[in-house]
Short mmCIF file of C-alpha atoms and ligand atoms in Angstrom, two decimals:
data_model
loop_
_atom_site.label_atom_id
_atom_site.label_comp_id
_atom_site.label_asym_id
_atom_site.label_seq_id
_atom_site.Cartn_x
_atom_site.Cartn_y
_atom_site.Cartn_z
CA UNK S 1 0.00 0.00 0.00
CA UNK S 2 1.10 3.52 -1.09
CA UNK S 3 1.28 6.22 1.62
CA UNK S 4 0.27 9.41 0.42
CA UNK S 5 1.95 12.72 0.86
CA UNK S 6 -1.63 13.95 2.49
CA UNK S 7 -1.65 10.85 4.55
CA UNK S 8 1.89 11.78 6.15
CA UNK S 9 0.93 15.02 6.43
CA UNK S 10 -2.23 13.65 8.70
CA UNK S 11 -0.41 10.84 10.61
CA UNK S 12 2.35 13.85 11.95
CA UNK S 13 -0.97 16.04 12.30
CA UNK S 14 -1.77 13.32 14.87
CA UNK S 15 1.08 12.76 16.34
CA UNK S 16 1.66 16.61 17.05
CA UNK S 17 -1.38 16.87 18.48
CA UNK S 18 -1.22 14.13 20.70
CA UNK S 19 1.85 15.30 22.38
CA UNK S 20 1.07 18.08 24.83
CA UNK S 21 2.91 21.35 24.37
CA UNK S 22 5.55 21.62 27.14
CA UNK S 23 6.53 17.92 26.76
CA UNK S 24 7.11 18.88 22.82
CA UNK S 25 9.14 21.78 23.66
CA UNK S 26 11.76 19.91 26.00
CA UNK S 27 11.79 17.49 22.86
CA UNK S 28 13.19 19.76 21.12
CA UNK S 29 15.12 21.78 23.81
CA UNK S 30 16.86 18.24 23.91
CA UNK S 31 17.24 17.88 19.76
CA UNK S 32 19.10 21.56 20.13
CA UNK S 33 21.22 20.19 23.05
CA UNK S 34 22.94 17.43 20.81
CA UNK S 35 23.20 19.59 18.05
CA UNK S 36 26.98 20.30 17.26
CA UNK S 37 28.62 23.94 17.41
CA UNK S 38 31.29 25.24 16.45
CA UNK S 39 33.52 28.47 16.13
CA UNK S 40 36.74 29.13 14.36
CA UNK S 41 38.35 33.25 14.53
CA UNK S 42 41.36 34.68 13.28
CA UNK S 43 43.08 38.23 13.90
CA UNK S 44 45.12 37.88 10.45
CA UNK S 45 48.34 36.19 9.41
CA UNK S 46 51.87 36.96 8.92
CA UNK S 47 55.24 36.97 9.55
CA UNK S 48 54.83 36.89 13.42
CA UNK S 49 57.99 37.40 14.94
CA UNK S 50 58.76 35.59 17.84
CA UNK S 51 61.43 37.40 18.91
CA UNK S 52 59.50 40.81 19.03
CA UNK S 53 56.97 39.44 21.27
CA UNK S 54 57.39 40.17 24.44
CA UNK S 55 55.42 37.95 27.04
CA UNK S 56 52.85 40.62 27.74
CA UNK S 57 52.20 41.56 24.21
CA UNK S 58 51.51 37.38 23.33
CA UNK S 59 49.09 37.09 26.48
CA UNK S 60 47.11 41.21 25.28
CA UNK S 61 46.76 38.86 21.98
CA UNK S 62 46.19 35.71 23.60
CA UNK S 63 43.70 37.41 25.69
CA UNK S 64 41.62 39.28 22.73
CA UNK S 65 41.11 36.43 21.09
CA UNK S 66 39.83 34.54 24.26
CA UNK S 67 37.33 37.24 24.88
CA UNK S 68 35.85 36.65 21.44
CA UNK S 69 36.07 33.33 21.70
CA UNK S 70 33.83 33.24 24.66
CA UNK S 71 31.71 36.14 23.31
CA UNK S 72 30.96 33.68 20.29
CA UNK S 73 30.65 30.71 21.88
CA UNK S 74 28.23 31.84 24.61
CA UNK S 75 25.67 33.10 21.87
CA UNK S 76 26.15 29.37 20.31
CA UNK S 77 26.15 27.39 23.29
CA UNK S 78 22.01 29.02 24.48
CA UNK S 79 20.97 28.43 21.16
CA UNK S 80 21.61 31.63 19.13
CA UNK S 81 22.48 31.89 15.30
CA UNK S 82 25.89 31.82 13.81
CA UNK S 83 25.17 35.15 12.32
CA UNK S 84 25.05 36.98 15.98
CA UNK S 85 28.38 34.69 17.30
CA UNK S 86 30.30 35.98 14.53
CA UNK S 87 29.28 39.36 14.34
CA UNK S 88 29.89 38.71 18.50
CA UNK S 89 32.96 37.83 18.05
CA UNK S 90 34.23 40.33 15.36
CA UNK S 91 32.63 43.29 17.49
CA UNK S 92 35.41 41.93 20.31
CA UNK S 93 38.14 41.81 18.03
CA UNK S 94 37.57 45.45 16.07
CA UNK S 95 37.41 46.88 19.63
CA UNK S 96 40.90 45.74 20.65
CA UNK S 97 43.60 48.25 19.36
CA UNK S 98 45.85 44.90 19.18
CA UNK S 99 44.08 43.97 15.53
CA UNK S 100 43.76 45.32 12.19
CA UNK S 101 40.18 46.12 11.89
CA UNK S 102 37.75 49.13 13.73
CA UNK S 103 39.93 50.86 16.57
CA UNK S 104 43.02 49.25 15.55
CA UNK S 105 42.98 49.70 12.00
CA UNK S 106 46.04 50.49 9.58
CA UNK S 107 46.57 53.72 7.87
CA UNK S 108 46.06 54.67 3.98
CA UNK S 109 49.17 56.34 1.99
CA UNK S 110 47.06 59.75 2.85
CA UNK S 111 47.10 59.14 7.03
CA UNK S 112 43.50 58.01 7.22
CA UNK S 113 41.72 54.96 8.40
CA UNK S 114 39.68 53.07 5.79
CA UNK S 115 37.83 50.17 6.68
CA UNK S 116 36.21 47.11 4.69
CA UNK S 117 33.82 44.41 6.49
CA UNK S 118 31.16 41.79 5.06
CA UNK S 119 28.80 38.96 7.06
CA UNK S 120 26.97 36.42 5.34
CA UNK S 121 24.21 33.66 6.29
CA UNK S 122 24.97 30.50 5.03
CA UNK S 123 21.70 29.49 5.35
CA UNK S 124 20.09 32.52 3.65
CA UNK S 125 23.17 32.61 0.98
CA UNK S 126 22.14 36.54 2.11
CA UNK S 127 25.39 38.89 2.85
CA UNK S 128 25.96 42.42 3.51
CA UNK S 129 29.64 44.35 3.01
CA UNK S 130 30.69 47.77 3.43
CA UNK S 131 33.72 49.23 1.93
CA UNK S 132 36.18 52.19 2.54
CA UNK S 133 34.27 53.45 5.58
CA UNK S 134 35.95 56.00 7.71
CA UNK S 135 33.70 56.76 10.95
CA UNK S 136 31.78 53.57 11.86
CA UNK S 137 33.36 52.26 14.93
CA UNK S 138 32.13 48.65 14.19
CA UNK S 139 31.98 48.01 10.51
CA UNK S 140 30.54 44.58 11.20
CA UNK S 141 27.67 45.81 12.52
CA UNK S 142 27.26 47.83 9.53
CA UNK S 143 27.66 45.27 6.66
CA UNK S 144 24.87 43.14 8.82
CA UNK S 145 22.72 46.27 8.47
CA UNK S 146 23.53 46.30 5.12
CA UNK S 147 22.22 42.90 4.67
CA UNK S 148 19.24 43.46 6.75
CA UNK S 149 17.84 46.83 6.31
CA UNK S 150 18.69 47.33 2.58
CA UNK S 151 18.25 45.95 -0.94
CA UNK S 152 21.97 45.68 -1.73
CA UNK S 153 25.17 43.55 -0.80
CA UNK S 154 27.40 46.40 -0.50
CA UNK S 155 27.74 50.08 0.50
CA UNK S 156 30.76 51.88 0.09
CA UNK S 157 32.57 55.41 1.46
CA UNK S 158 29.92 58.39 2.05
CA UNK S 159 26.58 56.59 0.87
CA UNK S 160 27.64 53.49 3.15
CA UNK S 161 28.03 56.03 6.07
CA UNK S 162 25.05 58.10 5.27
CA UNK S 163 22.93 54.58 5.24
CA UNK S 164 24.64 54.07 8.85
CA UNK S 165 23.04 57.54 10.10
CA UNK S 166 19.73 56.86 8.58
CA UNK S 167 20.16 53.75 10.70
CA UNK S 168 20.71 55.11 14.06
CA UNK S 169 24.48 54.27 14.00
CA UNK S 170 26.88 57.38 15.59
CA UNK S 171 29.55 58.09 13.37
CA UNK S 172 32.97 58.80 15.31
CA UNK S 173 36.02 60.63 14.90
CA UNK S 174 38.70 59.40 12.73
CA UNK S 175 41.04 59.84 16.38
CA UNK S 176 39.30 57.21 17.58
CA UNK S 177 41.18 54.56 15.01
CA UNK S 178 44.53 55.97 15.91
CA UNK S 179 46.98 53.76 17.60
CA UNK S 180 51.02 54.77 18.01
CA UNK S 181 51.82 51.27 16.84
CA UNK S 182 49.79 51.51 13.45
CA UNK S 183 51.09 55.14 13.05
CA UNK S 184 54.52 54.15 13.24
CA UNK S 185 54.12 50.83 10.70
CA UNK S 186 52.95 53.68 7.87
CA UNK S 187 56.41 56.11 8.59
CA UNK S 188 58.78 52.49 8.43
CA UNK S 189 56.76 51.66 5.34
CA UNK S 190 56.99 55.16 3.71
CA UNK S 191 60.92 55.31 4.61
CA UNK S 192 61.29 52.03 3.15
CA UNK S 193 59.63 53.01 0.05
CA UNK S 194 61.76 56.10 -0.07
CA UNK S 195 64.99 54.45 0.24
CA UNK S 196 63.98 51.85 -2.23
CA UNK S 197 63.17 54.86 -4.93
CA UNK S 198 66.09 57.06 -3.83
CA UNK S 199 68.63 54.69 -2.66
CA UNK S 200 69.65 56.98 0.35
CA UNK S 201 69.11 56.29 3.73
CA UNK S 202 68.71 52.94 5.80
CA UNK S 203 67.42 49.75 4.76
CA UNK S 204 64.23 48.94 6.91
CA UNK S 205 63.20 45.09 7.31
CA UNK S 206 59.46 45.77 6.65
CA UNK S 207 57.11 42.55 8.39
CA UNK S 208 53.24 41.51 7.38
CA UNK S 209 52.64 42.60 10.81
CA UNK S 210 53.41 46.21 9.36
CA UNK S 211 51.67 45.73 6.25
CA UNK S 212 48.40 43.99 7.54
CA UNK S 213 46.04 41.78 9.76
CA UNK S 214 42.39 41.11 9.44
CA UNK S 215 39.84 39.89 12.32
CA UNK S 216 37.42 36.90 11.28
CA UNK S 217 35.16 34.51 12.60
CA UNK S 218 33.03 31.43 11.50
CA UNK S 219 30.69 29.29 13.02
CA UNK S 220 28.18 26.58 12.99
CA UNK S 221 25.08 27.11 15.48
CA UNK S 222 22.65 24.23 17.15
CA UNK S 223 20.34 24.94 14.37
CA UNK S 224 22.63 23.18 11.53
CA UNK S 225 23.34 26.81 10.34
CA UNK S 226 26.57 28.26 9.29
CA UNK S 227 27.83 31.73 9.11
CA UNK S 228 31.10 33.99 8.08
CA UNK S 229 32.31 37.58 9.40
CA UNK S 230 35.29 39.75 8.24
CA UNK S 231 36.65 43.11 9.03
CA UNK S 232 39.40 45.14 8.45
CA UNK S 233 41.44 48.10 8.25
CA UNK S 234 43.34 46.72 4.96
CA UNK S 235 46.90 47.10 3.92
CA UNK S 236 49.11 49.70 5.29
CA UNK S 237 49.51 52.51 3.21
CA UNK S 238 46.95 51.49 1.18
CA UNK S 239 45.79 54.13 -1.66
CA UNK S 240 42.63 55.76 -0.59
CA UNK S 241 39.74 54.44 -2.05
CA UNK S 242 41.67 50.73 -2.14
CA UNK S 243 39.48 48.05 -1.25
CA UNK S 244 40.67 44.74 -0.43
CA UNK S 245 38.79 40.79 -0.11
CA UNK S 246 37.41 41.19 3.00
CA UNK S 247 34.09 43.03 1.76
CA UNK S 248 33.92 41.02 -1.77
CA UNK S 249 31.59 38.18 -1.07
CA UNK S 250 33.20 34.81 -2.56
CA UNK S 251 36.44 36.26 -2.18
CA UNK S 252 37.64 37.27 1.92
CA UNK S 253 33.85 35.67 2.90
CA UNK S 254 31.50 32.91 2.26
CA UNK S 255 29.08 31.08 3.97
CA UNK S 256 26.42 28.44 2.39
CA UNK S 257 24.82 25.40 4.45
CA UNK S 258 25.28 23.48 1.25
CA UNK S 259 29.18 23.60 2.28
CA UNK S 260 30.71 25.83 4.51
CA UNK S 261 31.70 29.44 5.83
CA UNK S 262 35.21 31.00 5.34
CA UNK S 263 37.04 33.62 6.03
CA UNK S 264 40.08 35.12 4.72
CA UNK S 265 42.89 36.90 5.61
CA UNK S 266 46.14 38.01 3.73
CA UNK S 267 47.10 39.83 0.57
CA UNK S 268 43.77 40.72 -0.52
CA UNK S 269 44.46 41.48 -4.08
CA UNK S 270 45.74 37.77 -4.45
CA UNK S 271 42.37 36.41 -2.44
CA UNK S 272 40.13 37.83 -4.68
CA UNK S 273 42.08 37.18 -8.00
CA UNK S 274 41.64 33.29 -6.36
CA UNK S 275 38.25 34.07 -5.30
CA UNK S 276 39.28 31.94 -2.72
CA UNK S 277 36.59 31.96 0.12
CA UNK S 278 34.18 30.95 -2.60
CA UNK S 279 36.83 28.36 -3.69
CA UNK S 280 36.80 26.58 -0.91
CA UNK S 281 32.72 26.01 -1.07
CA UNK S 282 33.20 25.16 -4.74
CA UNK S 283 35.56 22.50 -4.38
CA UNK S 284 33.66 20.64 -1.63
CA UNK S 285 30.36 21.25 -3.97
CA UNK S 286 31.87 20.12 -7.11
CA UNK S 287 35.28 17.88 -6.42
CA UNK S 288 33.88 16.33 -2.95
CA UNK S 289 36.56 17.70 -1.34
CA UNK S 290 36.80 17.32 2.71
CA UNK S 291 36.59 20.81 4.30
CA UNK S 292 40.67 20.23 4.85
CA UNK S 293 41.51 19.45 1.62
CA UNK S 294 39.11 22.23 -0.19
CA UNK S 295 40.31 24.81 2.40
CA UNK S 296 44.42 24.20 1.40
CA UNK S 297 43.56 23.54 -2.09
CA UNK S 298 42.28 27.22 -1.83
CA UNK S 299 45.00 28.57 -0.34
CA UNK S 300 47.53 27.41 -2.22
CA UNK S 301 45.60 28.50 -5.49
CA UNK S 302 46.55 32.00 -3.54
CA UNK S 303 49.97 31.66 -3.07
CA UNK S 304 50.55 30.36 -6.91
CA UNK S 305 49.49 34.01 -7.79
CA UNK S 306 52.25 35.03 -5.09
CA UNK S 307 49.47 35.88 -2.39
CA UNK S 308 50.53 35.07 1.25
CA UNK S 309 47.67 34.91 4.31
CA UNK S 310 45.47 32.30 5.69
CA UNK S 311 41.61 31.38 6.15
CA UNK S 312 38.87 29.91 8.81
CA UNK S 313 36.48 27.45 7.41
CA UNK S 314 33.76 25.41 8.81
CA UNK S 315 31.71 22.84 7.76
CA UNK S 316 27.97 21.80 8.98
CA UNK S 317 30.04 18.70 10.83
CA UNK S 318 31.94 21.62 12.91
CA UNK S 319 35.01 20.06 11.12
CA UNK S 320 37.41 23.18 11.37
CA UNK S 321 40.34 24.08 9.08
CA UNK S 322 42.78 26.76 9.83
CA UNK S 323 45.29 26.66 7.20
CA UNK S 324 48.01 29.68 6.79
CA UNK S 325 51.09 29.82 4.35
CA UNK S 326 52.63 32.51 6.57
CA UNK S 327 54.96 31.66 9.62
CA UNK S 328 51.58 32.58 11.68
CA UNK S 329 48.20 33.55 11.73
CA UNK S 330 46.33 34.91 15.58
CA UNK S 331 43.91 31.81 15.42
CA UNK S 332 41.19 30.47 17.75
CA UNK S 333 38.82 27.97 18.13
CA UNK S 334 36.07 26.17 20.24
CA UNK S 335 35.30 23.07 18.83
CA UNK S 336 32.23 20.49 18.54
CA UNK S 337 33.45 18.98 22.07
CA UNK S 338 33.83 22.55 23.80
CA UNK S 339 37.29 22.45 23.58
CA UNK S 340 38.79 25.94 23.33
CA UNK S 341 42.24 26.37 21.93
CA UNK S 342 44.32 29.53 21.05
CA UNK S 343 47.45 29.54 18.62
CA UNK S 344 49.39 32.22 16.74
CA UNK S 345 52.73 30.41 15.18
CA UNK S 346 52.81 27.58 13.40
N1 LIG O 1 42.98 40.87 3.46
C1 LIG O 1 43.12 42.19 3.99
C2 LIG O 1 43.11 43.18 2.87
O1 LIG O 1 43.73 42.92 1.86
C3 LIG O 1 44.34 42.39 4.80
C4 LIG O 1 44.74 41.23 5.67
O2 LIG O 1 44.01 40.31 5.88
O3 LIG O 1 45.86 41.26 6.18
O4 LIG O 1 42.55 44.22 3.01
#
């Protein structure tokens, strides 16, 4: 005998209705409960030298990353969506000077702070970016906005920041981005470039952690949903108007439930010749690939162009890949058993 769609659709009826209410709910509060979660986060990669790093500057790091770690992970662990524990988690990490992205950010060639930032909802395939902004203390928060209170993918500059007014976000002062330590990195960098054209004056060793950083966060909530979250300040000494991968969906961002969410960090010019945070989807869609395998096959279709960095990935398993082609990359992660770890070299 052949069971009909309509008689399924009766037999659950039944069942439903035989099950009172609060019983159903702890059903389900128990489904969520077994449910795996995960979070991955980075705060960029790079030549990370050990010998410049004193013990208190590792455990300021260590310790930004822990705090959105835990910020995430709370959100995940009562049931919330990847979308809020990564823009949780971002929010932490573009409020510590230590990172390249909101207070911390790296200057332009011109002096100013210019900042990129994208989200997007694997489950949705919905993102929002901003580009270039100059007075929006947490970009992140923005590009969600973007994604939720407008009809595009991406804002840039003035119309992105006039869009954050209309929304009820304060702009701030460009002051509030400035940190000594970024300040400095753009005078070695111009001197450097000086010498190089002129020839005179001393040669200066120029590191990643001059040139960049990036803060970004992944995750897979109790709901079988996954999500991705950038931000940024860019490259140091950046042309105005530059705009790296971290706002161009597919390139520094991606999330799908079909796959995974990624996000990228690194010489963005490279990661979105590679369109490599798409890439990484793509080759688990199409080749089969294991989030490991798709995630390094990504990368190192980055560094054949010459691009250096790393990315996050997860995958609806809470399988996490953290693969870098840099001597380090500020890295975190809490996985599907609730263990948290925190790593910056290799
Ligand atoms: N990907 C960023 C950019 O190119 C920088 C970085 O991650 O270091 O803007």
């Amino acid at each position: 005998m052949f069971i009909t769609a309509s008689a399924f659709q009766f037999a659950e009826e039944v069942d439903r209705s035989a099950t009172p209410p609060a019983e159903k709910r702890a059903e389900n509060n128990r489904n969520m409960e077994t449910k795996k979660i995960g979070l991955a986060i980075h705060g960029g990669a790079g030549t990370i030298d050990r010998s410049k790093m004193t013990r208190d500057k590792e455990r300021e790091y260590r310790g930004g990353l822990e705090r959105a770690l835990n910020a995430g992970y709370e959100i995940l662990n009562r049931g919330g969506s990847s979308l809020d524990a990564t823009e949780a988690a971002v929010r932490v990490l573009e409020d510590d000077p230590h990172f390249n992205a909101g207070r911390g950010s790296v200057f332009t060639s011109a002096g100013t702070n210019e900042m990129d930032a994208s989200i997007m909802d694997g489950k949705t395939v919905r993102a929002g970016a901003v580009g270039s902004v100059k007075h929006i203390k947490n970009p992140i928060g923005l590009a969600r906005l973007v994604m939720e209170k407008s009809p595009h993918v991406m804002l840039d500059c003035a119309g992105a920041e006039a869009f954050a007014k209309a929304n009820g976000i304060d702009l701030v002062d460009q002051k509030y981005f400035f940190t000594k330590e970024r300040w400095d990195a753009l005078q070695r960098i111009k001197a450097a470039e000086k010498h190089r054209t002129s020839g005179v004056g001393k040669i200066l060793v120029i590191t990643d952690q001059d040139r960049h950083g990036t803060v970004g966060a992944v995750a897979l909530d109790k709901g079988g949903n996954m999500a991705a979250a950038t931000s940024t300040g860019g490259t140091t000494n950046k042309l105005p108007g530059r705009i790296g991968d971290t706002p161009v969906i597919g390139a520094g961002t991606y999330a799908n439930n079909q796959t995974c969410a990624v996000s990228c960090t690194g010489d963005g010019e490279y990661f979105i010749r590679a369109a490599a945070a798409h890439e990484v989807s793509a080759l688990m869609k199409y080749r089969g690939m294991t989030l490991q395998d798709a995630a390094q096959t990504a990368l190192d279709s980055v560094k054949q162009l010459g691009g250096t960095g790393g990315l996050i990935a997860i995958d609806r398993n809470g399988d996490i890949a953290l693969p870098f082609n840099t001597n380090g990359m500020y890295r975190g992660y809490v996985d599907p058993n609730g263990k948290f770890v925190v790593e910056i070299y290799r």
